[in-house]
């Protein structure tokens, strides 16, 4: 990597050293493997066992519903854990904000390992049972996310942006609760269904839609720095992956709004009819 003398006047020696020394780091891959195995065990054994004991109607679900039920429990565990850690890092880890392009955080790498293991396990499950629960957008989301997160995990590049994107996971538990309520045949006009639907749409809106301009503003602020030009192809990974994820999120949000309106209209008619 060629660094000109002019550029070195504007980039700190620490930044230069970090860029030059960017190299593959496999330290946390065993954590990814552990996370993968954990989620497979949860999916195959623990989730069905506990669901059969705790949920009366679980035994009446179809095979496809039981498969998706277990994957959504995994999804909720992953999203809750990852989301909480992301919020904590945003508040506490000032180095993340100060070094958005090259930064090593062991907590972030642990969090990324956890989520990559989950995404990998869920992708394997969906591929095996694609005819029953397969979804093109979900698979695209998983594959694109894994591709980007592996870069951050193994090369310590773009850490701020990885953590910021993971904040979107805060909306996932409510999305799953909506599916659980629907599968258990809760009336769509029930208080639980309506309240969850409204909260789900609002939280999804804030952590995935409102977050978009904030995210892209941060990208702009680093793109005009000298360091950005030396990030090589990582820049294109950052931009292209997030464009795809934003398109998927906009599609999902449009479906949520449509569903929310379908639920609220009957409720409104009932109250004012």
One Martini backbone bead per residue (centre of mass of N, CA, C, O) as a GRO file, in nm:
protein
  273
    1UNK     BB    1   0.093   0.038   0.026
    2UNK     BB    2   0.064   0.373  -0.080
    3UNK     BB    3   0.215   0.654   0.091
    4UNK     BB    4   0.220   0.975   0.090
    5UNK     BB    5   0.363   1.256   0.217
    6UNK     BB    6   0.114   1.437   0.214
    7UNK     BB    7  -0.077   1.246   0.374
    8UNK     BB    8   0.094   1.222   0.642
    9UNK     BB    9   0.012   1.516   0.739
   10UNK     BB   10  -0.310   1.404   0.800
   11UNK     BB   11  -0.204   1.134   0.924
   12UNK     BB   12  -0.158   0.941   1.165
   13UNK     BB   13   0.063   0.706   1.269
   14UNK     BB   14  -0.153   0.513   1.378
   15UNK     BB   15  -0.326   0.492   1.124
   16UNK     BB   16  -0.105   0.390   0.938
   17UNK     BB   17  -0.041   0.132   1.096
   18UNK     BB   18  -0.324   0.007   1.077
   19UNK     BB   19  -0.340  -0.012   0.771
   20UNK     BB   20  -0.077  -0.171   0.710
   21UNK     BB   21  -0.169  -0.404   0.944
   22UNK     BB   22  -0.386  -0.528   0.788
   23UNK     BB   23  -0.509  -0.852   0.895
   24UNK     BB   24  -0.576  -1.163   0.938
   25UNK     BB   25  -0.809  -1.270   1.211
   26UNK     BB   26  -0.884  -1.591   1.380
   27UNK     BB   27  -0.949  -1.576   1.689
   28UNK     BB   28  -1.293  -1.573   1.669
   29UNK     BB   29  -1.385  -1.837   1.518
   30UNK     BB   30  -1.453  -2.023   1.764
   31UNK     BB   31  -1.695  -1.847   1.848
   32UNK     BB   32  -1.859  -1.897   1.599
   33UNK     BB   33  -1.877  -2.205   1.632
   34UNK     BB   34  -2.016  -2.198   1.908
   35UNK     BB   35  -2.265  -2.043   1.819
   36UNK     BB   36  -2.360  -2.242   1.607
   37UNK     BB   37  -2.397  -2.487   1.796
   38UNK     BB   38  -2.591  -2.358   1.995
   39UNK     BB   39  -2.824  -2.299   1.786
   40UNK     BB   40  -2.864  -2.590   1.700
   41UNK     BB   41  -2.940  -2.701   1.978
   42UNK     BB   42  -3.178  -2.519   2.026
   43UNK     BB   43  -3.340  -2.597   1.772
   44UNK     BB   44  -3.343  -2.921   1.811
   45UNK     BB   45  -3.397  -2.937   2.145
   46UNK     BB   46  -3.472  -2.701   2.348
   47UNK     BB   47  -3.709  -2.553   2.215
   48UNK     BB   48  -3.907  -2.795   2.181
   49UNK     BB   49  -3.910  -2.887   2.476
   50UNK     BB   50  -4.014  -2.617   2.607
   51UNK     BB   51  -4.261  -2.571   2.425
   52UNK     BB   52  -4.414  -2.834   2.502
   53UNK     BB   53  -4.441  -2.744   2.806
   54UNK     BB   54  -4.537  -2.421   2.784
   55UNK     BB   55  -4.710  -2.477   2.510
   56UNK     BB   56  -5.011  -2.601   2.447
   57UNK     BB   57  -5.026  -2.564   2.108
   58UNK     BB   58  -4.762  -2.684   1.990
   59UNK     BB   59  -4.856  -2.984   1.913
   60UNK     BB   60  -5.053  -2.855   1.669
   61UNK     BB   61  -4.838  -2.800   1.489
   62UNK     BB   62  -4.673  -2.793   1.222
   63UNK     BB   63  -4.375  -2.864   1.095
   64UNK     BB   64  -4.318  -2.583   0.978
   65UNK     BB   65  -4.393  -2.427   1.239
   66UNK     BB   66  -4.181  -2.562   1.424
   67UNK     BB   67  -3.936  -2.466   1.272
   68UNK     BB   68  -3.997  -2.159   1.288
   69UNK     BB   69  -4.027  -2.137   1.589
   70UNK     BB   70  -3.730  -2.210   1.658
   71UNK     BB   71  -3.594  -1.987   1.484
   72UNK     BB   72  -3.735  -1.747   1.642
   73UNK     BB   73  -3.604  -1.796   1.908
   74UNK     BB   74  -3.318  -1.757   1.812
   75UNK     BB   75  -3.361  -1.471   1.704
   76UNK     BB   76  -3.435  -1.344   1.981
   77UNK     BB   77  -3.178  -1.410   2.131
   78UNK     BB   78  -2.986  -1.265   1.943
   79UNK     BB   79  -3.114  -0.976   1.931
   80UNK     BB   80  -3.112  -0.913   2.231
   81UNK     BB   81  -2.811  -0.948   2.287
   82UNK     BB   82  -2.693  -0.766   2.062
   83UNK     BB   83  -2.852  -0.504   2.119
   84UNK     BB   84  -2.749  -0.448   2.407
   85UNK     BB   85  -2.446  -0.434   2.334
   86UNK     BB   86  -2.467  -0.202   2.134
   87UNK     BB   87  -2.573   0.013   2.325
   88UNK     BB   88  -2.340  -0.002   2.523
   89UNK     BB   89  -2.118   0.080   2.316
   90UNK     BB   90  -2.234   0.356   2.233
   91UNK     BB   91  -2.203   0.472   2.528
   92UNK     BB   92  -1.900   0.370   2.628
   93UNK     BB   93  -1.736   0.343   2.347
   94UNK     BB   94  -1.545   0.599   2.225
   95UNK     BB   95  -1.351   0.462   2.018
   96UNK     BB   96  -1.564   0.395   1.804
   97UNK     BB   97  -1.625   0.694   1.718
   98UNK     BB   98  -1.315   0.787   1.679
   99UNK     BB   99  -1.272   0.483   1.513
  100UNK     BB  100  -1.459   0.383   1.245
  101UNK     BB  101  -1.240   0.224   1.052
  102UNK     BB  102  -1.007   0.153   1.282
  103UNK     BB  103  -1.079  -0.107   1.527
  104UNK     BB  104  -1.032  -0.274   1.849
  105UNK     BB  105  -1.296  -0.485   1.983
  106UNK     BB  106  -1.377  -0.746   2.185
  107UNK     BB  107  -1.680  -0.705   2.217
  108UNK     BB  108  -1.751  -0.677   1.921
  109UNK     BB  109  -1.627  -0.950   1.830
  110UNK     BB  110  -1.812  -1.120   2.006
  111UNK     BB  111  -2.079  -1.020   1.886
  112UNK     BB  112  -2.016  -1.101   1.593
  113UNK     BB  113  -1.974  -1.401   1.647
  114UNK     BB  114  -2.259  -1.454   1.746
  115UNK     BB  115  -2.413  -1.355   1.486
  116UNK     BB  116  -2.271  -1.534   1.277
  117UNK     BB  117  -2.351  -1.802   1.401
  118UNK     BB  118  -2.650  -1.756   1.368
  119UNK     BB  119  -2.667  -1.698   1.060
  120UNK     BB  120  -2.548  -1.970   0.980
  121UNK     BB  121  -2.756  -2.156   1.115
  122UNK     BB  122  -3.009  -2.035   0.974
  123UNK     BB  123  -2.918  -2.090   0.686
  124UNK     BB  124  -2.903  -2.396   0.709
  125UNK     BB  125  -3.199  -2.442   0.791
  126UNK     BB  126  -3.329  -2.305   0.543
  127UNK     BB  127  -3.200  -2.484   0.327
  128UNK     BB  128  -3.312  -2.756   0.430
  129UNK     BB  129  -3.621  -2.596   0.461
  130UNK     BB  130  -3.710  -2.425   0.207
  131UNK     BB  131  -3.999  -2.536   0.130
  132UNK     BB  132  -4.118  -2.438   0.417
  133UNK     BB  133  -3.923  -2.148   0.503
  134UNK     BB  134  -3.843  -2.003   0.262
  135UNK     BB  135  -3.658  -1.680   0.203
  136UNK     BB  136  -3.507  -1.453   0.005
  137UNK     BB  137  -3.467  -1.205   0.192
  138UNK     BB  138  -3.344  -1.352   0.433
  139UNK     BB  139  -3.103  -1.477   0.285
  140UNK     BB  140  -2.985  -1.213   0.184
  141UNK     BB  141  -2.942  -1.086   0.458
  142UNK     BB  142  -2.752  -1.300   0.576
  143UNK     BB  143  -2.525  -1.304   0.359
  144UNK     BB  144  -2.456  -1.001   0.358
  145UNK     BB  145  -2.395  -0.977   0.661
  146UNK     BB  146  -2.169  -1.187   0.682
  147UNK     BB  147  -1.977  -1.062   0.479
  148UNK     BB  148  -1.931  -0.799   0.647
  149UNK     BB  149  -1.868  -0.910   0.939
  150UNK     BB  150  -1.611  -1.070   0.867
  151UNK     BB  151  -1.436  -0.830   0.809
  152UNK     BB  152  -1.449  -0.704   1.091
  153UNK     BB  153  -1.353  -0.950   1.256
  154UNK     BB  154  -1.069  -1.014   1.082
  155UNK     BB  155  -0.975  -0.677   1.025
  156UNK     BB  156  -1.086  -0.422   1.190
  157UNK     BB  157  -1.305  -0.292   1.004
  158UNK     BB  158  -1.572  -0.087   1.036
  159UNK     BB  159  -1.693  -0.092   1.341
  160UNK     BB  160  -1.912   0.123   1.374
  161UNK     BB  161  -2.101   0.017   1.141
  162UNK     BB  162  -2.159  -0.259   1.257
  163UNK     BB  163  -2.286  -0.166   1.524
  164UNK     BB  164  -2.509   0.009   1.401
  165UNK     BB  165  -2.654  -0.219   1.240
  166UNK     BB  166  -2.719  -0.397   1.501
  167UNK     BB  167  -2.948  -0.215   1.618
  168UNK     BB  168  -3.178  -0.343   1.443
  169UNK     BB  169  -3.233  -0.595   1.636
  170UNK     BB  170  -3.445  -0.455   1.833
  171UNK     BB  171  -3.700  -0.535   1.637
  172UNK     BB  172  -3.723  -0.854   1.623
  173UNK     BB  173  -3.891  -0.963   1.867
  174UNK     BB  174  -4.165  -0.834   1.769
  175UNK     BB  175  -4.180  -0.987   1.505
  176UNK     BB  176  -4.194  -1.268   1.642
  177UNK     BB  177  -4.442  -1.221   1.819
  178UNK     BB  178  -4.636  -1.182   1.588
  179UNK     BB  179  -4.604  -1.473   1.483
  180UNK     BB  180  -4.688  -1.624   1.739
  181UNK     BB  181  -4.975  -1.506   1.760
  182UNK     BB  182  -5.070  -1.602   1.482
  183UNK     BB  183  -5.012  -1.911   1.525
  184UNK     BB  184  -5.202  -1.907   1.797
  185UNK     BB  185  -5.469  -1.746   1.710
  186UNK     BB  186  -5.484  -1.457   1.756
  187UNK     BB  187  -5.660  -1.197   1.740
  188UNK     BB  188  -5.610  -0.911   1.544
  189UNK     BB  189  -5.795  -0.735   1.768
  190UNK     BB  190  -5.628  -0.774   1.992
  191UNK     BB  191  -5.434  -0.620   2.220
  192UNK     BB  192  -5.173  -0.776   2.173
  193UNK     BB  193  -5.163  -0.746   1.863
  194UNK     BB  194  -5.186  -0.439   1.836
  195UNK     BB  195  -4.956  -0.349   2.024
  196UNK     BB  196  -4.730  -0.506   1.883
  197UNK     BB  197  -4.767  -0.382   1.601
  198UNK     BB  198  -4.707  -0.089   1.675
  199UNK     BB  199  -4.431  -0.129   1.813
  200UNK     BB  200  -4.291  -0.269   1.580
  201UNK     BB  201  -4.316  -0.035   1.374
  202UNK     BB  202  -4.178   0.187   1.541
  203UNK     BB  203  -3.905   0.049   1.601
  204UNK     BB  204  -3.833  -0.012   1.311
  205UNK     BB  205  -3.833   0.281   1.219
  206UNK     BB  206  -3.601   0.384   1.410
  207UNK     BB  207  -3.367   0.145   1.369
  208UNK     BB  208  -3.398   0.143   1.029
  209UNK     BB  209  -3.498   0.423   0.903
  210UNK     BB  210  -3.393   0.665   1.069
  211UNK     BB  211  -3.094   0.547   1.064
  212UNK     BB  212  -3.005   0.598   0.774
  213UNK     BB  213  -2.913   0.902   0.765
  214UNK     BB  214  -2.715   0.872   0.999
  215UNK     BB  215  -2.533   0.666   0.868
  216UNK     BB  216  -2.467   0.826   0.598
  217UNK     BB  217  -2.340   1.066   0.741
  218UNK     BB  218  -2.103   0.908   0.862
  219UNK     BB  219  -1.988   0.821   0.595
  220UNK     BB  220  -1.930   1.106   0.493
  221UNK     BB  221  -1.734   1.199   0.726
  222UNK     BB  222  -1.517   0.973   0.636
  223UNK     BB  223  -1.497   1.021   0.318
  224UNK     BB  224  -1.341   1.318   0.373
  225UNK     BB  225  -1.101   1.165   0.463
  226UNK     BB  226  -0.784   1.045   0.415
  227UNK     BB  227  -0.830   0.750   0.516
  228UNK     BB  228  -1.044   0.649   0.308
  229UNK     BB  229  -0.849   0.615   0.052
  230UNK     BB  230  -0.700   0.360   0.226
  231UNK     BB  231  -0.944   0.125   0.233
  232UNK     BB  232  -1.023   0.035  -0.029
  233UNK     BB  233  -1.259  -0.221  -0.074
  234UNK     BB  234  -1.409  -0.163   0.196
  235UNK     BB  235  -1.586   0.066   0.092
  236UNK     BB  236  -1.769  -0.115  -0.095
  237UNK     BB  237  -1.875  -0.298   0.117
  238UNK     BB  238  -2.013  -0.088   0.292
  239UNK     BB  239  -2.203   0.034   0.073
  240UNK     BB  240  -2.335  -0.212  -0.076
  241UNK     BB  241  -2.447  -0.367   0.165
  242UNK     BB  242  -2.627  -0.127   0.281
  243UNK     BB  243  -2.808  -0.094   0.039
  244UNK     BB  244  -2.934  -0.373   0.051
  245UNK     BB  245  -3.042  -0.355   0.345
  246UNK     BB  246  -3.222  -0.105   0.299
  247UNK     BB  247  -3.408  -0.229   0.090
  248UNK     BB  248  -3.513  -0.455   0.272
  249UNK     BB  249  -3.621  -0.270   0.500
  250UNK     BB  250  -3.823  -0.115   0.323
  251UNK     BB  251  -3.990  -0.358   0.247
  252UNK     BB  252  -4.066  -0.452   0.532
  253UNK     BB  253  -4.201  -0.184   0.620
  254UNK     BB  254  -4.426  -0.181   0.411
  255UNK     BB  255  -4.558  -0.442   0.521
  256UNK     BB  256  -4.611  -0.338   0.808
  257UNK     BB  257  -4.796  -0.102   0.742
  258UNK     BB  258  -5.012  -0.268   0.603
  259UNK     BB  259  -5.072  -0.450   0.849
  260UNK     BB  260  -5.141  -0.226   1.051
  261UNK     BB  261  -5.382  -0.110   0.892
  262UNK     BB  262  -5.553  -0.371   0.889
  263UNK     BB  263  -5.583  -0.377   1.203
  264UNK     BB  264  -5.688  -0.079   1.271
  265UNK     BB  265  -5.953  -0.061   1.112
  266UNK     BB  266  -6.134  -0.260   1.276
  267UNK     BB  267  -6.091  -0.117   1.547
  268UNK     BB  268  -6.215   0.153   1.461
  269UNK     BB  269  -6.496   0.040   1.381
  270UNK     BB  270  -6.567  -0.079   1.660
  271UNK     BB  271  -6.554   0.201   1.820
  272UNK     BB  272  -6.737   0.371   1.572
  273UNK     BB  273  -6.992   0.179   1.481
   0.00000   0.00000   0.00000
